[in-house]
Tab-separated table of C-alpha atoms and ligand atoms in Angstrom:
chain	number	residue	atom	x	y	z
B	1	MET	CA	80.618	82.978	138.215
B	2	GLN	CA	78.999	85.351	135.595
B	3	ASN	CA	76.747	84.660	133.282
B	4	ARG	CA	76.129	87.786	130.945
B	5	GLU	CA	75.637	87.192	127.213
B	6	VAL	CA	78.696	89.058	125.524
B	7	ILE	CA	79.252	89.583	121.900
B	8	VAL	CA	83.013	89.645	120.620
B	9	ILE	CA	83.372	90.872	117.474
B	10	GLY	CA	86.940	89.932	116.031
B	11	GLY	CA	88.707	86.803	116.712
B	12	GLY	CA	92.121	87.860	116.249
B	13	MET	CA	94.738	87.842	119.224
B	14	VAL	CA	92.697	90.442	121.227
B	15	GLY	CA	89.373	89.347	120.734
B	16	ALA	CA	90.286	85.736	121.329
B	17	LEU	CA	91.974	86.746	124.474
B	18	THR	CA	88.912	88.337	125.482
B	19	ALA	CA	86.396	85.921	125.051
B	20	LEU	CA	88.684	82.994	126.654
B	21	LEU	CA	89.127	84.918	129.432
B	22	LEU	CA	85.342	85.760	129.950
B	23	ALA	CA	84.332	82.523	129.139
B	24	LYS	CA	86.341	80.896	131.612
B	25	GLN	CA	84.458	83.379	134.078
B	26	GLY	CA	81.353	81.998	133.314
B	27	ASP	CA	79.942	84.303	130.650
B	28	ASN	CA	78.239	83.408	127.473
B	29	ILE	CA	80.324	84.369	124.539
B	30	HIS	CA	79.189	84.850	121.062
B	31	LEU	CA	82.236	85.268	118.844
B	32	VAL	CA	81.835	86.864	115.715
B	33	GLU	CA	85.095	86.591	113.051
B	34	LYS	CA	84.631	87.469	109.584
B	35	LYS	CA	87.328	84.798	108.402
B	36	PRO	CA	87.207	80.834	108.694
B	37	PHE	CA	89.611	79.489	111.539
B	38	LEU	CA	92.405	77.782	109.965
B	39	LYS	CA	95.278	76.065	111.970
B	40	PRO	CA	98.661	76.587	111.005
B	41	SER	CA	101.046	74.036	110.182
B	42	VAL	CA	103.732	73.298	112.737
B	43	SER	CA	106.364	72.427	109.969
B	44	GLY	CA	105.474	75.324	107.552
B	45	PRO	CA	107.530	78.188	106.678
B	46	PHE	CA	106.862	81.116	109.142
B	47	ASP	CA	104.222	83.727	108.610
B	48	LEU	CA	105.408	87.397	108.091
B	49	ARG	CA	103.438	88.468	110.704
B	50	VAL	CA	105.104	88.039	113.889
B	51	SER	CA	104.970	89.978	116.843
B	52	ALA	CA	107.375	90.569	120.178
B	53	PHE	CA	105.427	89.694	123.262
B	54	SER	CA	106.291	91.484	126.496
B	55	ALA	CA	106.541	89.193	129.708
B	56	GLN	CA	103.252	90.704	131.014
B	57	SER	CA	101.420	89.631	127.534
B	58	LYS	CA	103.249	86.172	128.088
B	59	HIS	CA	101.707	85.820	131.928
B	60	LEU	CA	98.064	86.914	130.580
B	61	LEU	CA	98.522	83.924	127.941
B	62	GLU	CA	99.658	81.843	131.068
B	63	LEU	CA	97.060	83.087	133.031
B	64	ALA	CA	94.448	82.093	129.842
B	65	GLY	CA	95.912	78.580	129.975
B	66	VAL	CA	97.630	78.609	126.150
B	67	TRP	CA	100.826	79.790	126.477
B	68	SER	CA	102.401	76.087	126.693
B	69	ASP	CA	100.328	75.187	123.688
B	70	ILE	CA	102.405	77.145	121.170
B	71	PRO	CA	104.840	74.454	119.876
B	72	GLU	CA	108.290	75.384	120.909
B	73	ASN	CA	109.508	75.203	117.489
B	74	ARG	CA	107.715	78.263	116.635
B	75	LEU	CA	108.612	80.383	119.696
B	76	CYS	CA	111.750	82.281	120.236
B	77	ALA	CA	113.092	83.912	122.964
B	78	TYR	CA	115.516	86.843	123.029
B	79	GLN	CA	117.515	87.680	125.938
B	80	GLY	CA	119.231	90.793	124.188
B	81	LEU	CA	118.091	94.273	122.588
B	82	GLN	CA	120.114	96.534	120.881
B	83	THR	CA	119.440	99.610	119.264
B	84	TRP	CA	121.824	102.218	117.719
B	85	GLU	CA	122.057	104.862	115.261
B	86	LYS	CA	124.170	103.774	112.084
B	87	GLY	CA	128.095	104.404	113.045
B	88	SER	CA	127.361	105.283	116.676
B	89	GLN	CA	127.497	103.610	120.021
B	90	LYS	CA	125.197	100.670	120.504
B	91	LEU	CA	122.685	100.835	123.545
B	92	LYS	CA	122.333	97.181	124.645
B	93	PHE	CA	119.700	95.581	127.049
B	94	ASP	CA	120.308	92.311	128.411
B	95	SER	CA	117.814	89.924	130.632
B	96	LEU	CA	120.753	88.874	133.069
B	97	GLU	CA	121.201	92.694	134.070
B	98	ILE	CA	117.657	92.312	135.866
B	99	GLY	CA	117.498	88.680	136.272
B	100	ILE	CA	115.318	87.556	134.127
B	101	ASN	CA	115.314	84.689	131.263
B	102	ALA	CA	114.134	86.609	128.541
B	103	LEU	CA	113.275	90.350	127.407
B	104	GLY	CA	110.118	89.088	125.266
B	105	TYR	CA	109.358	86.466	122.838
B	106	ILE	CA	108.726	85.969	119.230
B	107	VAL	CA	105.865	84.443	117.959
B	108	GLU	CA	103.840	84.468	114.706
B	109	ASN	CA	100.535	86.168	115.148
B	110	ARG	CA	98.318	83.289	113.500
B	111	TRP	CA	99.664	80.985	116.597
B	112	VAL	CA	99.004	82.783	118.893
B	113	GLN	CA	95.281	83.354	117.774
B	114	ALA	CA	95.099	79.698	116.900
B	115	VAL	CA	95.745	78.345	120.406
B	116	LEU	CA	93.488	80.842	121.778
B	117	TRP	CA	90.892	79.402	119.380
B	118	GLN	CA	91.731	75.505	120.192
B	119	ALA	CA	90.635	76.679	123.606
B	120	LEU	CA	88.060	78.372	123.006
B	121	LYS	CA	86.602	75.399	120.995
B	122	ASP	CA	86.785	73.284	124.090
B	123	LEU	CA	84.655	75.405	125.849
B	124	ASN	CA	80.620	74.779	125.376
B	125	ASN	CA	79.945	78.556	126.343
B	126	VAL	CA	81.009	79.783	123.136
B	127	THR	CA	78.915	80.225	120.390
B	128	PHE	CA	80.937	80.981	117.178
B	129	TYR	CA	79.981	82.875	113.990
B	130	GLU	CA	83.044	82.355	111.823
B	131	ASN	CA	83.096	83.530	108.375
B	132	ARG	CA	80.377	86.155	109.163
B	133	ALA	CA	81.205	90.179	109.543
B	134	VAL	CA	78.888	92.645	111.255
B	135	LYS	CA	76.523	94.720	109.539
B	136	GLY	CA	74.635	96.402	111.953
B	137	ILE	CA	74.230	97.434	115.608
B	138	VAL	CA	71.023	98.696	117.866
B	139	ASN	CA	73.075	100.004	120.830
B	140	GLY	CA	70.364	99.966	123.508
B	141	GLU	CA	70.139	101.047	127.010
B	142	LYS	CA	69.683	97.749	128.753
B	143	SER	CA	70.518	95.398	125.803
B	144	VAL	CA	72.685	95.649	122.380
B	145	ARG	CA	71.520	93.775	119.234
B	146	VAL	CA	73.824	92.922	116.115
B	147	THR	CA	72.957	92.035	112.815
B	148	LEU	CA	75.351	89.585	110.610
B	149	ASP	CA	75.826	89.589	107.121
B	150	ASN	CA	73.121	86.622	106.476
B	151	GLN	CA	70.934	88.740	108.724
B	152	GLU	CA	71.338	86.559	111.764
B	153	GLN	CA	70.617	88.617	114.722
B	154	ILE	CA	72.539	88.317	118.571
B	155	LYS	CA	71.395	90.337	121.266
B	156	GLY	CA	73.725	90.567	124.366
B	157	GLN	CA	74.168	92.715	127.468
B	158	LEU	CA	77.872	94.155	126.178
B	159	LEU	CA	79.413	94.064	122.901
B	160	ILE	CA	83.323	94.058	122.825
B	161	ALA	CA	84.527	95.365	119.449
B	162	CYS	CA	87.901	94.140	118.421
B	163	ASP	CA	87.802	94.077	114.899
B	164	GLY	CA	91.206	95.940	114.098
B	165	ALA	CA	92.243	99.245	112.908
B	166	ASN	CA	89.667	99.510	109.986
B	167	SER	CA	86.705	98.550	112.754
B	168	THR	CA	83.366	98.346	111.275
B	169	VAL	CA	82.055	98.495	114.746
B	170	ARG	CA	83.870	101.764	115.122
B	171	HIS	CA	82.280	103.277	112.258
B	172	LEU	CA	78.678	102.190	112.788
B	173	LEU	CA	78.854	103.566	116.227
B	174	ASN	CA	80.157	106.874	114.798
B	175	ILE	CA	82.938	107.128	116.859
B	176	GLY	CA	85.525	109.606	115.443
B	177	VAL	CA	89.424	108.924	115.194
B	178	THR	CA	92.502	111.043	115.540
B	179	ALA	CA	94.901	109.710	112.700
B	180	TRP	CA	97.681	110.059	110.311
B	181	ASP	CA	100.025	108.598	107.897
B	182	TYR	CA	103.353	108.571	108.400
B	183	ARG	CA	104.149	108.340	104.798
B	184	GLN	CA	106.457	105.459	105.261
B	185	GLN	CA	105.889	101.900	104.587
B	186	CYS	CA	107.332	98.850	106.870
B	187	MET	CA	108.485	95.781	104.571
B	188	LEU	CA	109.070	92.654	106.166
B	189	VAL	CA	111.190	89.680	105.000
B	190	THR	CA	111.387	86.357	106.467
B	191	ILE	CA	114.665	84.739	105.897
B	192	LYS	CA	116.843	81.663	106.412
B	193	THR	CA	119.977	81.881	107.906
B	194	ASP	CA	123.387	80.077	107.883
B	195	CYS	CA	123.466	80.112	111.705
B	196	PRO	CA	121.972	79.034	114.994
B	197	GLN	CA	118.862	80.456	116.773
B	198	GLN	CA	119.849	84.025	117.575
B	199	ASN	CA	118.708	85.651	120.950
B	200	ILE	CA	118.908	89.138	119.866
B	201	THR	CA	116.687	91.478	118.488
B	202	TRP	CA	118.121	94.714	117.053
B	203	GLN	CA	117.198	97.818	115.317
B	204	GLU	CA	119.641	100.565	113.610
B	205	PHE	CA	118.216	103.821	112.929
B	206	ARG	CA	118.977	105.599	109.365
B	207	GLU	CA	117.502	108.574	108.060
B	208	THR	CA	115.584	106.243	105.839
B	209	GLY	CA	113.956	104.821	109.109
B	210	PRO	CA	114.776	101.972	111.165
B	211	CYS	CA	116.299	98.713	109.808
B	212	ALA	CA	115.766	95.833	112.434
B	213	PHE	CA	115.924	92.305	112.937
B	214	LEU	CA	113.709	89.690	115.089
B	215	PRO	CA	115.138	86.319	115.885
B	216	LEU	CA	112.249	83.296	114.945
B	217	ALA	CA	112.828	79.964	116.099
B	218	GLY	CA	115.332	77.805	114.689
B	219	ASN	CA	117.957	79.529	111.915
B	220	ASN	CA	114.734	81.561	111.120
B	221	GLY	CA	114.670	85.458	110.784
B	222	CYS	CA	112.458	88.405	110.350
B	223	LEU	CA	113.599	91.694	108.732
B	224	VAL	CA	112.096	94.841	109.244
B	225	TRP	CA	112.854	97.439	107.020
B	226	TYR	CA	111.266	100.868	107.167
B	227	HIS	CA	111.063	103.251	103.908
B	228	SER	CA	109.297	105.426	101.649
B	229	PRO	CA	106.333	103.746	99.840
B	230	GLN	CA	108.154	103.979	96.450
B	231	LYS	CA	111.209	102.331	97.584
B	232	ILE	CA	109.016	99.690	99.011
B	233	ALA	CA	107.219	99.322	96.314
B	234	HIS	CA	110.445	98.793	94.269
B	235	LEU	CA	111.680	95.963	96.838
B	236	LYS	CA	108.301	94.403	96.534
B	237	SER	CA	108.783	93.968	92.801
B	238	LEU	CA	112.148	91.824	93.271
B	239	SER	CA	112.732	88.316	93.131
B	240	ALA	CA	113.975	86.903	96.194
B	241	VAL	CA	117.818	86.686	94.933
B	242	GLN	CA	117.325	90.586	93.722
B	243	LEU	CA	116.161	91.354	97.318
B	244	LYS	CA	119.157	89.407	99.085
B	245	GLN	CA	121.388	91.551	97.202
B	246	ALA	CA	119.471	94.649	98.151
B	247	ILE	CA	119.331	94.031	101.600
B	248	VAL	CA	123.151	93.113	101.395
B	249	GLU	CA	124.077	96.388	100.097
B	250	GLU	CA	121.997	98.679	101.759
B	251	PHE	CA	119.633	97.275	105.349
B	252	ALA	CA	122.314	97.375	108.316
B	253	HIS	CA	124.867	94.953	108.752
B	254	LEU	CA	123.696	91.126	108.949
B	255	PRO	CA	126.522	88.777	110.165
B	256	PHE	CA	125.426	86.024	108.807
B	257	ASP	CA	124.675	84.580	105.248
B	258	PHE	CA	120.803	83.778	104.544
B	259	ALA	CA	118.347	83.540	101.926
B	260	VAL	CA	115.279	85.356	101.417
B	261	LEU	CA	111.701	83.193	102.066
B	262	ASP	CA	109.264	85.858	101.641
B	263	LYS	CA	108.013	89.503	101.752
B	264	GLY	CA	105.089	91.806	102.219
B	265	ALA	CA	104.614	95.350	103.106
B	266	PHE	CA	102.203	97.259	105.512
B	267	PRO	CA	101.557	101.002	105.537
B	268	LEU	CA	102.238	102.843	108.773
B	269	ALA	CA	99.252	104.865	110.452
B	270	ARG	CA	98.865	106.096	113.418
B	271	LEU	CA	95.262	105.922	114.839
B	272	HIS	CA	93.165	106.596	118.320
B	273	ALA	CA	89.374	106.514	118.566
B	274	GLN	CA	88.073	109.762	120.608
B	275	ASP	CA	86.210	107.305	122.801
B	276	TYR	CA	86.545	104.030	123.915
B	277	PHE	CA	82.882	103.004	124.604
B	278	LYS	CA	79.539	104.221	123.651
B	279	GLY	CA	76.415	102.873	125.359
B	280	ARG	CA	76.868	98.907	125.775
B	281	CYS	CA	79.765	98.768	123.342
B	282	VAL	CA	83.225	99.295	123.616
B	283	LEU	CA	86.872	99.261	121.673
B	284	LEU	CA	89.652	97.081	122.258
B	285	GLY	CA	93.036	96.802	120.692
B	286	ASP	CA	93.803	97.952	117.348
B	287	ALA	CA	90.062	99.026	117.008
B	288	ALA	CA	90.757	101.984	119.542
B	289	HIS	CA	94.439	102.350	118.818
B	290	SER	CA	96.926	101.411	116.507
B	291	ILE	CA	100.560	102.462	116.759
B	292	ASN	CA	103.655	102.541	115.098
B	293	PRO	CA	105.528	99.192	115.111
B	294	LEU	CA	108.300	100.947	115.932
B	295	ALA	CA	108.683	99.180	119.455
B	296	GLY	CA	106.714	96.094	118.840
B	297	GLN	CA	103.903	97.647	121.373
B	298	GLY	CA	100.386	97.217	119.365
B	299	VAL	CA	99.193	93.525	120.236
B	300	ASN	CA	100.869	94.372	123.927
B	301	LEU	CA	98.478	97.403	124.604
B	302	GLY	CA	95.998	95.755	123.438
B	303	PHE	CA	96.232	92.919	125.674
B	304	LYS	CA	96.498	95.635	128.801
B	305	ASP	CA	92.918	96.845	127.550
B	306	VAL	CA	91.750	92.966	127.806
B	307	GLU	CA	93.416	92.708	131.245
B	308	CYS	CA	91.613	95.707	132.446
B	309	LEU	CA	88.350	95.168	131.069
B	310	VAL	CA	88.214	91.790	131.998
B	311	ASN	CA	89.326	92.676	135.772
B	312	LEU	CA	87.249	95.391	135.571
B	313	LEU	CA	84.026	92.792	134.577
B	314	GLN	CA	85.242	90.396	137.338
B	315	HIS	CA	85.878	92.641	140.537
B	316	SER	CA	83.116	95.397	139.849
B	317	SER	CA	80.518	93.645	138.094
B	318	ASP	CA	78.093	95.519	140.651
B	319	LEU	CA	78.723	98.967	138.934
B	320	PRO	CA	76.372	100.130	136.153
B	321	MET	CA	77.899	99.181	132.939
B	322	GLN	CA	78.093	102.432	132.087
B	323	THR	CA	80.204	104.028	134.895
B	324	LEU	CA	82.360	100.299	134.398
B	325	LEU	CA	83.274	101.117	130.855
B	326	LYS	CA	84.047	104.890	131.883
B	327	ARG	CA	86.533	103.136	134.154
B	328	TYR	CA	88.234	101.135	131.419
B	329	GLN	CA	88.407	104.278	129.384
B	330	TRP	CA	89.816	106.311	132.265
B	331	GLN	CA	92.376	103.443	132.724
B	332	ARG	CA	93.583	102.866	129.251
B	333	LYS	CA	92.667	105.799	127.181
B	334	PRO	CA	95.767	108.056	128.658
B	335	ALA	CA	98.281	105.346	128.667
B	336	ASN	CA	97.562	104.422	125.389
B	337	LEU	CA	97.941	107.815	124.233
B	338	LEU	CA	101.132	108.276	126.018
B	339	MET	CA	102.722	105.102	124.580
B	340	GLN	CA	101.712	106.336	120.894
B	341	SER	CA	103.077	109.912	121.643
B	342	ALA	CA	106.676	108.393	123.281
B	343	MET	CA	106.726	106.324	119.735
B	344	ASP	CA	106.073	109.148	117.420
B	345	LEU	CA	108.636	111.657	119.310
B	346	PHE	CA	111.093	108.696	119.166
B	347	TYR	CA	110.266	108.059	115.716
B	348	LYS	CA	110.707	111.495	114.638
B	349	VAL	CA	113.693	112.425	116.673
B	350	SER	CA	115.315	108.976	115.028
B	351	LYS	CA	114.812	110.416	111.660
B	352	SER	CA	115.618	113.747	111.668
B	353	GLU	CA	118.751	114.965	109.661
B	354	LEU	CA	119.400	118.164	111.618
B	355	GLY	CA	122.824	118.290	112.832
B	356	ALA	CA	122.199	119.046	116.241
B	357	VAL	CA	119.260	116.539	116.854
B	358	ARG	CA	121.834	113.882	115.311
B	359	LEU	CA	124.451	115.122	117.867
B	360	MET	CA	121.957	114.791	120.770
B	361	ARG	CA	120.803	111.429	119.306
B	362	LYS	CA	124.267	110.135	119.780
B	363	GLY	CA	124.778	111.481	123.235
B	364	VAL	CA	121.560	110.147	124.473
B	365	LEU	CA	122.114	106.593	123.188
B	366	GLY	CA	125.569	106.675	124.770
B	367	LEU	CA	124.166	108.241	128.177
B	368	ALA	CA	121.696	105.500	128.288
B	369	GLN	CA	123.925	102.879	127.781
B	370	ASN	CA	125.720	103.727	130.787
B	371	SER	CA	122.990	104.799	133.075
B	372	GLY	CA	122.802	101.653	134.712
B	373	PRO	CA	119.739	101.670	137.277
B	374	LEU	CA	117.629	103.969	134.962
B	375	LYS	CA	118.304	101.608	132.034
B	376	ASN	CA	117.180	98.688	133.817
B	377	LYS	CA	114.110	100.750	134.560
B	378	VAL	CA	113.322	101.635	131.059
B	379	MET	CA	113.824	97.892	129.890
B	380	LYS	CA	111.396	96.821	133.222
B	381	TYR	CA	108.808	99.135	131.968
B	382	ALA	CA	109.018	98.093	128.361
B	383	MET	CA	108.473	94.569	129.087
B	384	GLY	CA	105.391	95.580	131.783
B	385	LEU	CA	107.047	94.319	134.413
Z	401	LIG	C1	104.649	95.373	110.507
Z	401	LIG	C2	103.698	95.392	112.076
Z	401	LIG	C3	104.541	94.885	112.750
Z	401	LIG	C4	103.777	94.710	114.316
Z	401	LIG	N1	105.050	94.266	115.118
Z	401	LIG	C5	104.207	93.881	116.332
Z	401	LIG	C6	105.183	93.526	117.523
Z	401	LIG	O1	106.270	93.453	117.635
Z	401	LIG	N2	104.536	93.533	118.841
Z	401	LIG	C7	103.429	94.297	118.944
Z	401	LIG	O2	102.779	93.891	119.835
Z	401	LIG	N3	102.721	94.402	118.118
Z	401	LIG	C8	102.881	94.486	116.799
Z	401	LIG	N4	102.131	94.714	115.926
Z	401	LIG	C9	100.841	95.339	116.016
Z	401	LIG	C10	99.760	93.929	116.179
Z	401	LIG	O3	100.162	93.160	115.104
Z	401	LIG	C11	98.311	94.585	116.559
Z	401	LIG	O4	98.713	95.374	117.302
Z	401	LIG	C12	97.728	93.582	116.603
Z	401	LIG	O5	97.695	92.383	115.469
Z	401	LIG	C13	96.141	93.790	116.979
Z	401	LIG	O6	95.479	92.860	117.334
Z	401	LIG	P1	93.934	92.929	117.367
Z	401	LIG	O7	93.370	91.553	117.699
Z	401	LIG	O8	93.318	94.419	117.807
Z	401	LIG	O9	93.365	93.143	115.659
Z	401	LIG	P2	93.916	92.412	114.344
Z	401	LIG	O10	94.879	91.365	114.465
Z	401	LIG	O11	93.376	93.478	113.104
Z	401	LIG	O12	92.381	91.360	114.077
Z	401	LIG	C14	91.275	91.778	113.936
Z	401	LIG	C15	90.161	90.638	113.820
Z	401	LIG	O13	88.877	90.893	113.561
Z	401	LIG	C16	88.101	90.536	112.278
Z	401	LIG	N5	87.416	91.296	111.570
Z	401	LIG	C17	87.346	92.677	111.201
Z	401	LIG	N6	86.421	93.204	111.025
Z	401	LIG	C18	85.495	92.274	111.178
Z	401	LIG	C19	83.903	92.421	111.149
Z	401	LIG	N7	83.307	93.559	110.197
Z	401	LIG	N8	83.375	91.390	111.592
Z	401	LIG	C20	83.886	90.654	112.610
Z	401	LIG	N9	85.536	90.490	112.248
Z	401	LIG	C21	85.958	91.278	111.844
Z	401	LIG	C22	89.503	90.309	111.530
Z	401	LIG	O14	89.548	89.156	110.596
Z	401	LIG	C23	90.492	89.771	112.761
Z	401	LIG	O15	90.732	88.647	112.670
Z	401	LIG	C24	102.920	95.137	114.556
Z	401	LIG	C25	101.988	95.808	113.502
Z	401	LIG	C26	102.483	95.487	112.117
Z	401	LIG	C27	101.401	96.198	110.948
C-alpha cells in the first residue's frame, strides 16, 4: 500500500477514475473540481454528452468497482457497428464475429462521473475541494504546492492534471500545445424513437461531414451531425419540430419515426500537449490530448493514460518520480499521437470530393467488408482487446 499525497485537478471521468484507483491503492487523494458534484436522476431525460466506452474502458471501471453501479436504464450495449459512404456498400462489424457480447457501451458522461464520485465519497483517504479551481502552482523538486481560488493551499508529492482540453494546469506550467481547428462543428441531438432499443451504432460519410447514430438505453438515441459552423448555428436556432424536418430532409436516412428532445453543438479541435509532464506535475486525458470525436476514442484514450500511470505508480514506485513520469510519457504520447493522426487521415479522406479519392474510399470500404480476419483485427484493436 502506498501513502503518497496526490493532488488530482479535475474530477471529470478521467480525474475521478484516477483518484479512485489511486485511493484504492492507499494514496491520500486531494481532488479539486471547479463544479459542484450533482447526482443525475435515474429517470430524467438523457444528457447530450454521451460516450462510447470500449471493452477495455469497461474493464477499468470494473476494476474500480463501479461499472455495475451504472443504472441499467442508462446503459446501452451495442453489438453492431456500421459505416458507409452515402450510396456505397456498408462496412459492418458484429460482436458475434469475434465471439463477444458487445462491441462497446454507450453511457452518459455524467453517469460515469457520478458512479466514480459516489465510490470516492465512501473512502476516508479522499479530501474533496468542490466548487474550487486551481489558481497557482509551485512545482518544486521534492513536492508540489497548489493554491486554490479561495487561497487555500494543498501540498503533495505529485499533481495529476485532468482538467480537460482548456487545462489551467497546462497553462500555469507553460506547457505548449500543437493544435488546430477543423472549422467544423458537431451537433448532438437526443431523440425518442418509436421503436425498441437499437443495438447498432452507425456512421454515414458525406461531403459535408459524417452523420452518426448512437443508440441509447430504451427507445432513445443520439444523432451526431458534423457540418460547417454556419450550418450548425442555423440548425441550433430551429425549434424541435423544424429541426426534425431538417433531419428528415438532410440527415442520413433514419428507419424509424422520432421526436427531438434536446440539441447542442461542440467545436471540433485537435490538441496535443508538447510535454506530458513537468517537474512533479503530469497531464492525463483531454488535458494532454483532445481528438476528433469521429470514432469515439477520446475518453477511451484518457482511460488508457490512467491505466498506464496508475500501473507505474503501483509497480515502479521505487523509481525517482522524474523517471516514472518519463516512462508514462514514452508509453502514452506516441500512442495518442498515432490515434489522433489516424483519425485526421480518416476524417480528411472521408470529406474529400476528389473523384480519385472517392473511388478509392468506396473500394477500400468494399475490400474491408470482405477482408475477414483483418476486419476482426481492426475491430479488436478499436475495442482495446
Ligand atoms: C461531441 C463529442 C463527442 C464525444 N464522444 C466520445 C465518445 O463517443 N467516446 C469517447 O471515448 N470520447 C468521446 N468524446 C471525448 C470525451 O468526451 C473526452 O475525451 C472526455 O470527456 C475527456 O475527459 P476528461 O476527464 O479528460 O476531461 P473533461 O471531461 O473536460 O473534465 C475536466 C474536468 O475538470 C474540471 N476543471 C476544469 N478546469 C478546472 C480547474 N481549473 N480547476 C479544477 N477543476 C477544473 C471540469 O469541471 C471537469 O469536471 C467526445 C467529445 C465530444 C466533444
